[in-house]
Amino acid sequence: SDGYVRVLIGNKRYALEHRKLMEEHIGRKLSRDEVVHHIDNNPLNNSIENLAILSPNEHSQLHANKNRNGLWAKGHPHCKNCGKIDRPHFGLGFCEYCYPRYK
């Protein structure tokens, strides 16, 4: 429902395909502080050439620079929890401060 491809990695366990492919490519597990970015912004294009590892801050800045119709993040005018726009977006509509509390 969020646009990302998931793959089965065990008994009833799923992983995001782009993260799994990047882990296989670099030969190690990704940390929670590593974001796999789709360079062409197409979450269905999981070719390794279209993927890049970024920090959450780098990823937020990259998307902020695209300024999606004045939105703070894709589909979100502000943090879903605190309403702030002066903190970087971290994921799922939450800022970097609020995200860990709702993960």
PDB file of N, CA and C in Angstrom:
ATOM      1  N   SER A   1       0.817  -1.207   0.000  1.00  0.00           N
ATOM      2  CA  SER A   1       0.000   0.000   0.000  1.00  0.00           C
ATOM      3  C   SER A   1       0.853   1.261   0.000  1.00  0.00           C
ATOM      4  N   ASP A   2       2.129   1.155   0.392  1.00  0.00           N
ATOM      5  CA  ASP A   2       2.992   2.333   0.403  1.00  0.00           C
ATOM      6  C   ASP A   2       3.816   2.479  -0.869  1.00  0.00           C
ATOM      7  N   GLY A   3       3.624   1.572  -1.819  1.00  0.00           N
ATOM      8  CA  GLY A   3       4.305   1.667  -3.108  1.00  0.00           C
ATOM      9  C   GLY A   3       5.595   0.882  -3.210  1.00  0.00           C
ATOM     10  N   TYR A   4       6.068   0.272  -2.126  1.00  0.00           N
ATOM     11  CA  TYR A   4       7.317  -0.471  -2.139  1.00  0.00           C
ATOM     12  C   TYR A   4       7.067  -1.966  -2.281  1.00  0.00           C
ATOM     13  N   VAL A   5       7.978  -2.633  -2.971  1.00  0.00           N
ATOM     14  CA  VAL A   5       7.889  -4.079  -3.168  1.00  0.00           C
ATOM     15  C   VAL A   5       8.455  -4.777  -1.931  1.00  0.00           C
ATOM     16  N   ARG A   6       7.732  -5.774  -1.456  1.00  0.00           N
ATOM     17  CA  ARG A   6       8.185  -6.574  -0.326  1.00  0.00           C
ATOM     18  C   ARG A   6       8.442  -8.005  -0.794  1.00  0.00           C
ATOM     19  N   VAL A   7       9.442  -8.639  -0.168  1.00  0.00           N
ATOM     20  CA  VAL A   7       9.768 -10.017  -0.502  1.00  0.00           C
ATOM     21  C   VAL A   7       9.717 -10.858   0.766  1.00  0.00           C
ATOM     22  N   LEU A   8       9.303 -12.107   0.612  1.00  0.00           N
ATOM     23  CA  LEU A   8       9.232 -13.043   1.721  1.00  0.00           C
ATOM     24  C   LEU A   8      10.642 -13.471   2.102  1.00  0.00           C
ATOM     25  N   ILE A   9      11.000 -13.362   3.393  1.00  0.00           N
ATOM     26  CA  ILE A   9      12.356 -13.724   3.836  1.00  0.00           C
ATOM     27  C   ILE A   9      12.322 -14.758   4.961  1.00  0.00           C
ATOM     28  N   GLY A  10      11.295 -15.484   5.042  1.00  0.00           N
ATOM     29  CA  GLY A  10      11.176 -16.495   6.087  1.00  0.00           C
ATOM     30  C   GLY A  10       9.724 -16.858   6.255  1.00  0.00           C
ATOM     31  N   ASN A  11       9.440 -17.515   7.332  1.00  0.00           N
ATOM     32  CA  ASN A  11       8.077 -17.923   7.617  1.00  0.00           C
ATOM     33  C   ASN A  11       7.236 -16.711   8.008  1.00  0.00           C
ATOM     34  N   LYS A  12       6.470 -16.210   7.061  1.00  0.00           N
ATOM     35  CA  LYS A  12       5.567 -15.067   7.281  1.00  0.00           C
ATOM     36  C   LYS A  12       6.301 -13.762   7.590  1.00  0.00           C
ATOM     37  N   ARG A  13       7.589 -13.654   7.206  1.00  0.00           N
ATOM     38  CA  ARG A  13       8.338 -12.410   7.403  1.00  0.00           C
ATOM     39  C   ARG A  13       8.655 -11.812   6.042  1.00  0.00           C
ATOM     40  N   TYR A  14       8.467 -10.503   5.970  1.00  0.00           N
ATOM     41  CA  TYR A  14       8.718  -9.790   4.720  1.00  0.00           C
ATOM     42  C   TYR A  14       9.750  -8.696   4.949  1.00  0.00           C
ATOM     43  N   ALA A  15      10.463  -8.355   3.882  1.00  0.00           N
ATOM     44  CA  ALA A  15      11.430  -7.256   3.899  1.00  0.00           C
ATOM     45  C   ALA A  15      11.192  -6.399   2.675  1.00  0.00           C
ATOM     46  N   LEU A  16      11.599  -5.145   2.770  1.00  0.00           N
ATOM     47  CA  LEU A  16      11.533  -4.268   1.605  1.00  0.00           C
ATOM     48  C   LEU A  16      12.594  -4.726   0.612  1.00  0.00           C
ATOM     49  N   GLU A  17      12.165  -4.950  -0.619  1.00  0.00           N
ATOM     50  CA  GLU A  17      13.066  -5.504  -1.632  1.00  0.00           C
ATOM     51  C   GLU A  17      14.285  -4.620  -1.866  1.00  0.00           C
ATOM     52  N   HIS A  18      14.112  -3.304  -1.919  1.00  0.00           N
ATOM     53  CA  HIS A  18      15.246  -2.433  -2.219  1.00  0.00           C
ATOM     54  C   HIS A  18      16.304  -2.497  -1.111  1.00  0.00           C
ATOM     55  N   ARG A  19      15.886  -2.653   0.136  1.00  0.00           N
ATOM     56  CA  ARG A  19      16.859  -2.785   1.221  1.00  0.00           C
ATOM     57  C   ARG A  19      17.569  -4.141   1.146  1.00  0.00           C
ATOM     58  N   LYS A  20      16.823  -5.187   0.874  1.00  0.00           N
ATOM     59  CA  LYS A  20      17.405  -6.535   0.759  1.00  0.00           C
ATOM     60  C   LYS A  20      18.423  -6.585  -0.388  1.00  0.00           C
ATOM     61  N   LEU A  21      18.069  -6.003  -1.530  1.00  0.00           N
ATOM     62  CA  LEU A  21      18.984  -5.990  -2.676  1.00  0.00           C
ATOM     63  C   LEU A  21      20.263  -5.210  -2.358  1.00  0.00           C
ATOM     64  N   MET A  22      20.116  -4.086  -1.656  1.00  0.00           N
ATOM     65  CA  MET A  22      21.296  -3.295  -1.305  1.00  0.00           C
ATOM     66  C   MET A  22      22.180  -4.058  -0.325  1.00  0.00           C
ATOM     67  N   GLU A  23      21.590  -4.750   0.636  1.00  0.00           N
ATOM     68  CA  GLU A  23      22.376  -5.551   1.568  1.00  0.00           C
ATOM     69  C   GLU A  23      23.161  -6.635   0.835  1.00  0.00           C
ATOM     70  N   GLU A  24      22.528  -7.286  -0.116  1.00  0.00           N
ATOM     71  CA  GLU A  24      23.219  -8.304  -0.911  1.00  0.00           C
ATOM     72  C   GLU A  24      24.343  -7.681  -1.726  1.00  0.00           C
ATOM     73  N   HIS A  25      24.098  -6.494  -2.259  1.00  0.00           N
ATOM     74  CA  HIS A  25      25.092  -5.808  -3.096  1.00  0.00           C
ATOM     75  C   HIS A  25      26.338  -5.412  -2.289  1.00  0.00           C
ATOM     76  N   ILE A  26      26.134  -4.891  -1.074  1.00  0.00           N
ATOM     77  CA  ILE A  26      27.278  -4.425  -0.275  1.00  0.00           C
ATOM     78  C   ILE A  26      27.837  -5.516   0.641  1.00  0.00           C
ATOM     79  N   GLY A  27      27.136  -6.645   0.748  1.00  0.00           N
ATOM     80  CA  GLY A  27      27.634  -7.772   1.521  1.00  0.00           C
ATOM     81  C   GLY A  27      27.508  -7.643   3.024  1.00  0.00           C
ATOM     82  N   ARG A  28      26.555  -6.837   3.490  1.00  0.00           N
ATOM     83  CA  ARG A  28      26.333  -6.697   4.932  1.00  0.00           C
ATOM     84  C   ARG A  28      24.918  -6.183   5.184  1.00  0.00           C
ATOM     85  N   LYS A  29      24.477  -6.261   6.429  1.00  0.00           N
ATOM     86  CA  LYS A  29      23.182  -5.730   6.813  1.00  0.00           C
ATOM     87  C   LYS A  29      23.251  -4.207   6.861  1.00  0.00           C
ATOM     88  N   LEU A  30      22.184  -3.559   6.476  1.00  0.00           N
ATOM     89  CA  LEU A  30      22.087  -2.110   6.613  1.00  0.00           C
ATOM     90  C   LEU A  30      21.719  -1.773   8.053  1.00  0.00           C
ATOM     91  N   SER A  31      22.223  -0.669   8.538  1.00  0.00           N
ATOM     92  CA  SER A  31      21.825  -0.217   9.871  1.00  0.00           C
ATOM     93  C   SER A  31      20.507   0.544   9.753  1.00  0.00           C
ATOM     94  N   ARG A  32      19.865   0.775  10.880  1.00  0.00           N
ATOM     95  CA  ARG A  32      18.608   1.525  10.884  1.00  0.00           C
ATOM     96  C   ARG A  32      18.837   2.978  10.460  1.00  0.00           C
ATOM     97  N   ASP A  33      20.079   3.444  10.548  1.00  0.00           N
ATOM     98  CA  ASP A  33      20.412   4.820  10.178  1.00  0.00           C
ATOM     99  C   ASP A  33      20.824   4.962   8.720  1.00  0.00           C
ATOM    100  N   GLU A  34      20.612   3.923   7.923  1.00  0.00           N
ATOM    101  CA  GLU A  34      20.919   3.978   6.503  1.00  0.00           C
ATOM    102  C   GLU A  34      19.617   3.866   5.710  1.00  0.00           C
ATOM    103  N   VAL A  35      19.405   4.831   4.842  1.00  0.00           N
ATOM    104  CA  VAL A  35      18.214   4.873   4.002  1.00  0.00           C
ATOM    105  C   VAL A  35      18.615   4.476   2.593  1.00  0.00           C
ATOM    106  N   VAL A  36      17.843   3.599   1.973  1.00  0.00           N
ATOM    107  CA  VAL A  36      18.093   3.248   0.577  1.00  0.00           C
ATOM    108  C   VAL A  36      17.153   4.102  -0.273  1.00  0.00           C
ATOM    109  N   HIS A  37      17.742   5.009  -1.024  1.00  0.00           N
ATOM    110  CA  HIS A  37      17.003   5.987  -1.828  1.00  0.00           C
ATOM    111  C   HIS A  37      16.870   5.503  -3.268  1.00  0.00           C
ATOM    112  N   HIS A  38      15.686   5.676  -3.835  1.00  0.00           N
ATOM    113  CA  HIS A  38      15.453   5.399  -5.257  1.00  0.00           C
ATOM    114  C   HIS A  38      15.797   6.676  -6.033  1.00  0.00           C
ATOM    115  N   ILE A  39      16.856   6.627  -6.786  1.00  0.00           N
ATOM    116  CA  ILE A  39      17.367   7.809  -7.487  1.00  0.00           C
ATOM    117  C   ILE A  39      16.323   8.411  -8.413  1.00  0.00           C
ATOM    118  N   ASP A  40      15.577   7.576  -9.136  1.00  0.00           N
ATOM    119  CA  ASP A  40      14.566   8.101 -10.057  1.00  0.00           C
ATOM    120  C   ASP A  40      13.208   8.320  -9.384  1.00  0.00           C
ATOM    121  N   ASN A  41      13.161   8.165  -8.059  1.00  0.00           N
ATOM    122  CA  ASN A  41      11.939   8.345  -7.253  1.00  0.00           C
ATOM    123  C   ASN A  41      10.832   7.365  -7.588  1.00  0.00           C
ATOM    124  N   ASN A  42      11.177   6.279  -8.273  1.00  0.00           N
ATOM    125  CA  ASN A  42      10.201   5.232  -8.591  1.00  0.00           C
ATOM    126  C   ASN A  42      10.453   4.057  -7.644  1.00  0.00           C
ATOM    127  N   PRO A  43       9.578   3.849  -6.643  1.00  0.00           N
ATOM    128  CA  PRO A  43       9.809   2.791  -5.670  1.00  0.00           C
ATOM    129  C   PRO A  43       9.693   1.379  -6.242  1.00  0.00           C
ATOM    130  N   LEU A  44       9.260   1.255  -7.474  1.00  0.00           N
ATOM    131  CA  LEU A  44       9.188  -0.058  -8.118  1.00  0.00           C
ATOM    132  C   LEU A  44      10.456  -0.396  -8.893  1.00  0.00           C
ATOM    133  N   ASN A  45      11.313   0.598  -9.130  1.00  0.00           N
ATOM    134  CA  ASN A  45      12.560   0.389  -9.870  1.00  0.00           C
ATOM    135  C   ASN A  45      13.672   0.050  -8.875  1.00  0.00           C
ATOM    136  N   ASN A  46      13.826  -1.240  -8.603  1.00  0.00           N
ATOM    137  CA  ASN A  46      14.808  -1.685  -7.627  1.00  0.00           C
ATOM    138  C   ASN A  46      16.109  -2.175  -8.254  1.00  0.00           C
ATOM    139  N   SER A  47      16.439  -1.684  -9.445  1.00  0.00           N
ATOM    140  CA  SER A  47      17.736  -2.037 -10.029  1.00  0.00           C
ATOM    141  C   SER A  47      18.818  -1.378  -9.168  1.00  0.00           C
ATOM    142  N   ILE A  48      19.921  -2.068  -8.973  1.00  0.00           N
ATOM    143  CA  ILE A  48      20.973  -1.583  -8.090  1.00  0.00           C
ATOM    144  C   ILE A  48      21.515  -0.225  -8.553  1.00  0.00           C
ATOM    145  N   GLU A  49      21.478   0.027  -9.857  1.00  0.00           N
ATOM    146  CA  GLU A  49      21.941   1.323 -10.383  1.00  0.00           C
ATOM    147  C   GLU A  49      21.023   2.457  -9.956  1.00  0.00           C
ATOM    148  N   ASN A  50      19.806   2.144  -9.554  1.00  0.00           N
ATOM    149  CA  ASN A  50      18.831   3.159  -9.158  1.00  0.00           C
ATOM    150  C   ASN A  50      18.783   3.352  -7.643  1.00  0.00           C
ATOM    151  N   LEU A  51      19.634   2.651  -6.902  1.00  0.00           N
ATOM    152  CA  LEU A  51      19.594   2.715  -5.448  1.00  0.00           C
ATOM    153  C   LEU A  51      20.857   3.358  -4.896  1.00  0.00           C
ATOM    154  N   ALA A  52      20.685   4.140  -3.831  1.00  0.00           N
ATOM    155  CA  ALA A  52      21.819   4.786  -3.171  1.00  0.00           C
ATOM    156  C   ALA A  52      21.588   4.763  -1.668  1.00  0.00           C
ATOM    157  N   ILE A  53      22.662   4.558  -0.914  1.00  0.00           N
ATOM    158  CA  ILE A  53      22.569   4.594   0.545  1.00  0.00           C
ATOM    159  C   ILE A  53      22.825   6.025   1.003  1.00  0.00           C
ATOM    160  N   LEU A  54      21.890   6.543   1.798  1.00  0.00           N
ATOM    161  CA  LEU A  54      21.994   7.895   2.339  1.00  0.00           C
ATOM    162  C   LEU A  54      21.720   7.863   3.836  1.00  0.00           C
ATOM    163  N   SER A  55      22.171   8.893   4.538  1.00  0.00           N
ATOM    164  CA  SER A  55      21.773   9.064   5.936  1.00  0.00           C
ATOM    165  C   SER A  55      20.346   9.616   5.930  1.00  0.00           C
ATOM    166  N   PRO A  56      19.625   9.480   7.032  1.00  0.00           N
ATOM    167  CA  PRO A  56      18.283  10.053   7.079  1.00  0.00           C
ATOM    168  C   PRO A  56      18.274  11.562   6.782  1.00  0.00           C
ATOM    169  N   ASN A  57      19.290  12.268   7.273  1.00  0.00           N
ATOM    170  CA  ASN A  57      19.357  13.705   7.033  1.00  0.00           C
ATOM    171  C   ASN A  57      19.607  14.013   5.560  1.00  0.00           C
ATOM    172  N   GLU A  58      20.529  13.289   4.940  1.00  0.00           N
ATOM    173  CA  GLU A  58      20.791  13.483   3.506  1.00  0.00           C
ATOM    174  C   GLU A  58      19.524  13.209   2.694  1.00  0.00           C
ATOM    175  N   HIS A  59      18.812  12.153   3.066  1.00  0.00           N
ATOM    176  CA  HIS A  59      17.594  11.783   2.353  1.00  0.00           C
ATOM    177  C   HIS A  59      16.519  12.854   2.517  1.00  0.00           C
ATOM    178  N   SER A  60      16.369  13.357   3.731  1.00  0.00           N
ATOM    179  CA  SER A  60      15.393  14.427   3.978  1.00  0.00           C
ATOM    180  C   SER A  60      15.733  15.674   3.176  1.00  0.00           C
ATOM    181  N   GLN A  61      17.011  16.043   3.181  1.00  0.00           N
ATOM    182  CA  GLN A  61      17.437  17.231   2.451  1.00  0.00           C
ATOM    183  C   GLN A  61      17.206  17.068   0.951  1.00  0.00           C
ATOM    184  N   LEU A  62      17.480  15.894   0.449  1.00  0.00           N
ATOM    185  CA  LEU A  62      17.289  15.625  -0.972  1.00  0.00           C
ATOM    186  C   LEU A  62      15.831  15.831  -1.367  1.00  0.00           C
ATOM    187  N   HIS A  63      14.928  15.280  -0.573  1.00  0.00           N
ATOM    188  CA  HIS A  63      13.510  15.427  -0.881  1.00  0.00           C
ATOM    189  C   HIS A  63      13.000  16.826  -0.583  1.00  0.00           C
ATOM    190  N   ALA A  64      13.556  17.479   0.419  1.00  0.00           N
ATOM    191  CA  ALA A  64      13.151  18.849   0.733  1.00  0.00           C
ATOM    192  C   ALA A  64      13.503  19.783  -0.417  1.00  0.00           C
ATOM    193  N   ASN A  65      14.644  19.518  -1.051  1.00  0.00           N
ATOM    194  CA  ASN A  65      15.089  20.362  -2.158  1.00  0.00           C
ATOM    195  C   ASN A  65      14.179  20.247  -3.373  1.00  0.00           C
ATOM    196  N   LYS A  66      13.437  19.161  -3.472  1.00  0.00           N
ATOM    197  CA  LYS A  66      12.528  18.999  -4.607  1.00  0.00           C
ATOM    198  C   LYS A  66      11.234  19.762  -4.397  1.00  0.00           C
ATOM    199  N   ASN A  67      10.953  20.154  -3.139  1.00  0.00           N
ATOM    200  CA  ASN A  67       9.795  20.983  -2.778  1.00  0.00           C
ATOM    201  C   ASN A  67       8.529  20.536  -3.499  1.00  0.00           C
ATOM    202  N   ARG A  68       7.955  19.462  -3.048  1.00  0.00           N
ATOM    203  CA  ARG A  68       6.756  18.890  -3.649  1.00  0.00           C
ATOM    204  C   ARG A  68       5.546  19.772  -3.377  1.00  0.00           C
ATOM    205  N   ASN A  69       5.285  20.726  -4.246  1.00  0.00           N
ATOM    206  CA  ASN A  69       4.131  21.619  -4.132  1.00  0.00           C
ATOM    207  C   ASN A  69       4.050  22.271  -2.762  1.00  0.00           C
ATOM    208  N   GLY A  70       5.183  22.646  -2.191  1.00  0.00           N
ATOM    209  CA  GLY A  70       5.204  23.306  -0.901  1.00  0.00           C
ATOM    210  C   GLY A  70       5.039  22.377   0.286  1.00  0.00           C
ATOM    211  N   LEU A  71       4.985  21.069   0.060  1.00  0.00           N
ATOM    212  CA  LEU A  71       4.821  20.133   1.161  1.00  0.00           C
ATOM    213  C   LEU A  71       6.157  19.902   1.859  1.00  0.00           C
ATOM    214  N   TRP A  72       6.073  19.625   3.145  1.00  0.00           N
ATOM    215  CA  TRP A  72       7.262  19.356   3.960  1.00  0.00           C
ATOM    216  C   TRP A  72       7.889  18.024   3.575  1.00  0.00           C
ATOM    217  N   ALA A  73       7.062  17.052   3.282  1.00  0.00           N
ATOM    218  CA  ALA A  73       7.506  15.734   2.837  1.00  0.00           C
ATOM    219  C   ALA A  73       6.435  15.191   1.907  1.00  0.00           C
ATOM    220  N   LYS A  74       6.757  14.137   1.201  1.00  0.00           N
ATOM    221  CA  LYS A  74       5.807  13.559   0.259  1.00  0.00           C
ATOM    222  C   LYS A  74       4.468  13.270   0.947  1.00  0.00           C
ATOM    223  N   GLY A  75       3.451  14.009   0.567  1.00  0.00           N
ATOM    224  CA  GLY A  75       2.111  13.794   1.104  1.00  0.00           C
ATOM    225  C   GLY A  75       1.865  14.390   2.477  1.00  0.00           C
ATOM    226  N   HIS A  76       2.835  15.094   3.053  1.00  0.00           N
ATOM    227  CA  HIS A  76       2.681  15.618   4.410  1.00  0.00           C
ATOM    228  C   HIS A  76       3.069  17.097   4.471  1.00  0.00           C
ATOM    229  N   PRO A  77       2.150  17.957   4.906  1.00  0.00           N
ATOM    230  CA  PRO A  77       2.477  19.376   5.032  1.00  0.00           C
ATOM    231  C   PRO A  77       3.331  19.675   6.259  1.00  0.00           C
ATOM    232  N   HIS A  78       3.360  18.749   7.247  1.00  0.00           N
ATOM    233  CA  HIS A  78       4.116  18.925   8.493  1.00  0.00           C
ATOM    234  C   HIS A  78       4.187  17.584   9.203  1.00  0.00           C
ATOM    235  N   CYS A  79       4.951  17.513  10.296  1.00  0.00           N
ATOM    236  CA  CYS A  79       5.062  16.279  11.080  1.00  0.00           C
ATOM    237  C   CYS A  79       3.683  15.880  11.595  1.00  0.00           C
ATOM    238  N   LYS A  80       3.335  14.603  11.434  1.00  0.00           N
ATOM    239  CA  LYS A  80       2.025  14.105  11.871  1.00  0.00           C
ATOM    240  C   LYS A  80       1.858  14.168  13.383  1.00  0.00           C
ATOM    241  N   ASN A  81       2.954  14.234  14.126  1.00  0.00           N
ATOM    242  CA  ASN A  81       2.846  14.264  15.584  1.00  0.00           C
ATOM    243  C   ASN A  81       2.932  15.679  16.147  1.00  0.00           C
ATOM    244  N   CYS A  82       4.031  16.364  15.865  1.00  0.00           N
ATOM    245  CA  CYS A  82       4.255  17.672  16.494  1.00  0.00           C
ATOM    246  C   CYS A  82       3.853  18.852  15.617  1.00  0.00           C
ATOM    247  N   GLY A  83       3.632  18.617  14.318  1.00  0.00           N
ATOM    248  CA  GLY A  83       3.210  19.690  13.419  1.00  0.00           C
ATOM    249  C   GLY A  83       4.329  20.592  12.938  1.00  0.00           C
ATOM    250  N   LYS A  84       5.556  20.317  13.329  1.00  0.00           N
ATOM    251  CA  LYS A  84       6.684  21.179  12.950  1.00  0.00           C
ATOM    252  C   LYS A  84       7.143  20.912  11.517  1.00  0.00           C
ATOM    253  N   ILE A  85       7.704  21.940  10.913  1.00  0.00           N
ATOM    254  CA  ILE A  85       8.299  21.792   9.587  1.00  0.00           C
ATOM    255  C   ILE A  85       9.780  22.188   9.602  1.00  0.00           C
ATOM    256  N   ASP A  86      10.274  22.667  10.761  1.00  0.00           N
ATOM    257  CA  ASP A  86      11.667  23.112  10.837  1.00  0.00           C
ATOM    258  C   ASP A  86      12.635  21.981  11.162  1.00  0.00           C
ATOM    259  N   ARG A  87      12.119  20.792  11.450  1.00  0.00           N
ATOM    260  CA  ARG A  87      12.958  19.611  11.649  1.00  0.00           C
ATOM    261  C   ARG A  87      12.925  18.785  10.371  1.00  0.00           C
ATOM    262  N   PRO A  88      14.011  18.081  10.059  1.00  0.00           N
ATOM    263  CA  PRO A  88      13.997  17.246   8.849  1.00  0.00           C
ATOM    264  C   PRO A  88      12.977  16.121   8.951  1.00  0.00           C
ATOM    265  N   HIS A  89      12.347  15.815   7.836  1.00  0.00           N
ATOM    266  CA  HIS A  89      11.451  14.663   7.754  1.00  0.00           C
ATOM    267  C   HIS A  89      12.303  13.419   7.886  1.00  0.00           C
ATOM    268  N   PHE A  90      11.818  12.433   8.656  1.00  0.00           N
ATOM    269  CA  PHE A  90      12.577  11.194   8.821  1.00  0.00           C
ATOM    270  C   PHE A  90      11.908  10.039   8.107  1.00  0.00           C
ATOM    271  N   GLY A  91      10.600   9.942   8.198  1.00  0.00           N
ATOM    272  CA  GLY A  91       9.882   8.862   7.525  1.00  0.00           C
ATOM    273  C   GLY A  91       8.461   8.753   8.016  1.00  0.00           C
ATOM    274  N   LEU A  92       7.582   8.224   7.162  1.00  0.00           N
ATOM    275  CA  LEU A  92       6.182   7.964   7.491  1.00  0.00           C
ATOM    276  C   LEU A  92       5.430   9.203   7.963  1.00  0.00           C
ATOM    277  N   GLY A  93       5.894  10.377   7.568  1.00  0.00           N
ATOM    278  CA  GLY A  93       5.223  11.613   7.950  1.00  0.00           C
ATOM    279  C   GLY A  93       5.657  12.172   9.283  1.00  0.00           C
ATOM    280  N   PHE A  94       6.714  11.603   9.879  1.00  0.00           N
ATOM    281  CA  PHE A  94       7.216  12.072  11.165  1.00  0.00           C
ATOM    282  C   PHE A  94       8.571  12.748  10.995  1.00  0.00           C
ATOM    283  N   CYS A  95       8.843  13.753  11.854  1.00  0.00           N
ATOM    284  CA  CYS A  95      10.152  14.401  11.848  1.00  0.00           C
ATOM    285  C   CYS A  95      11.163  13.477  12.525  1.00  0.00           C
ATOM    286  N   GLU A  96      12.445  13.855  12.449  1.00  0.00           N
ATOM    287  CA  GLU A  96      13.490  13.009  13.020  1.00  0.00           C
ATOM    288  C   GLU A  96      13.351  12.855  14.527  1.00  0.00           C
ATOM    289  N   TYR A  97      12.719  13.801  15.193  1.00  0.00           N
ATOM    290  CA  TYR A  97      12.518  13.732  16.644  1.00  0.00           C
ATOM    291  C   TYR A  97      11.362  12.792  16.999  1.00  0.00           C
ATOM    292  N   CYS A  98      10.261  12.874  16.273  1.00  0.00           N
ATOM    293  CA  CYS A  98       9.067  12.094  16.588  1.00  0.00           C
ATOM    294  C   CYS A  98       9.094  10.665  16.036  1.00  0.00           C
ATOM    295  N   TYR A  99       9.824  10.446  14.951  1.00  0.00           N
ATOM    296  CA  TYR A  99       9.817   9.126  14.305  1.00  0.00           C
ATOM    297  C   TYR A  99      10.176   7.976  15.235  1.00  0.00           C
ATOM    298  N   PRO A 100      11.278   8.084  16.022  1.00  0.00           N
ATOM    299  CA  PRO A 100      11.635   6.940  16.876  1.00  0.00           C
ATOM    300  C   PRO A 100      10.545   6.581  17.891  1.00  0.00           C
ATOM    301  N   ARG A 101       9.746   7.521  18.299  1.00  0.00           N
ATOM    302  CA  ARG A 101       8.689   7.269  19.275  1.00  0.00           C
ATOM    303  C   ARG A 101       7.503   6.530  18.672  1.00  0.00           C
ATOM    304  N   TYR A 102       7.368   6.589  17.359  1.00  0.00           N
ATOM    305  CA  TYR A 102       6.208   5.979  16.696  1.00  0.00           C
ATOM    306  C   TYR A 102       6.588   4.789  15.842  1.00  0.00           C
ATOM    307  N   LYS A 103       7.839   4.414  15.824  1.00  0.00           N
ATOM    308  CA  LYS A 103       8.301   3.278  15.019  1.00  0.00           C
ATOM    309  C   LYS A 103       7.861   1.975  15.622  1.00  0.00           C
TER     310      LYS A 103
END
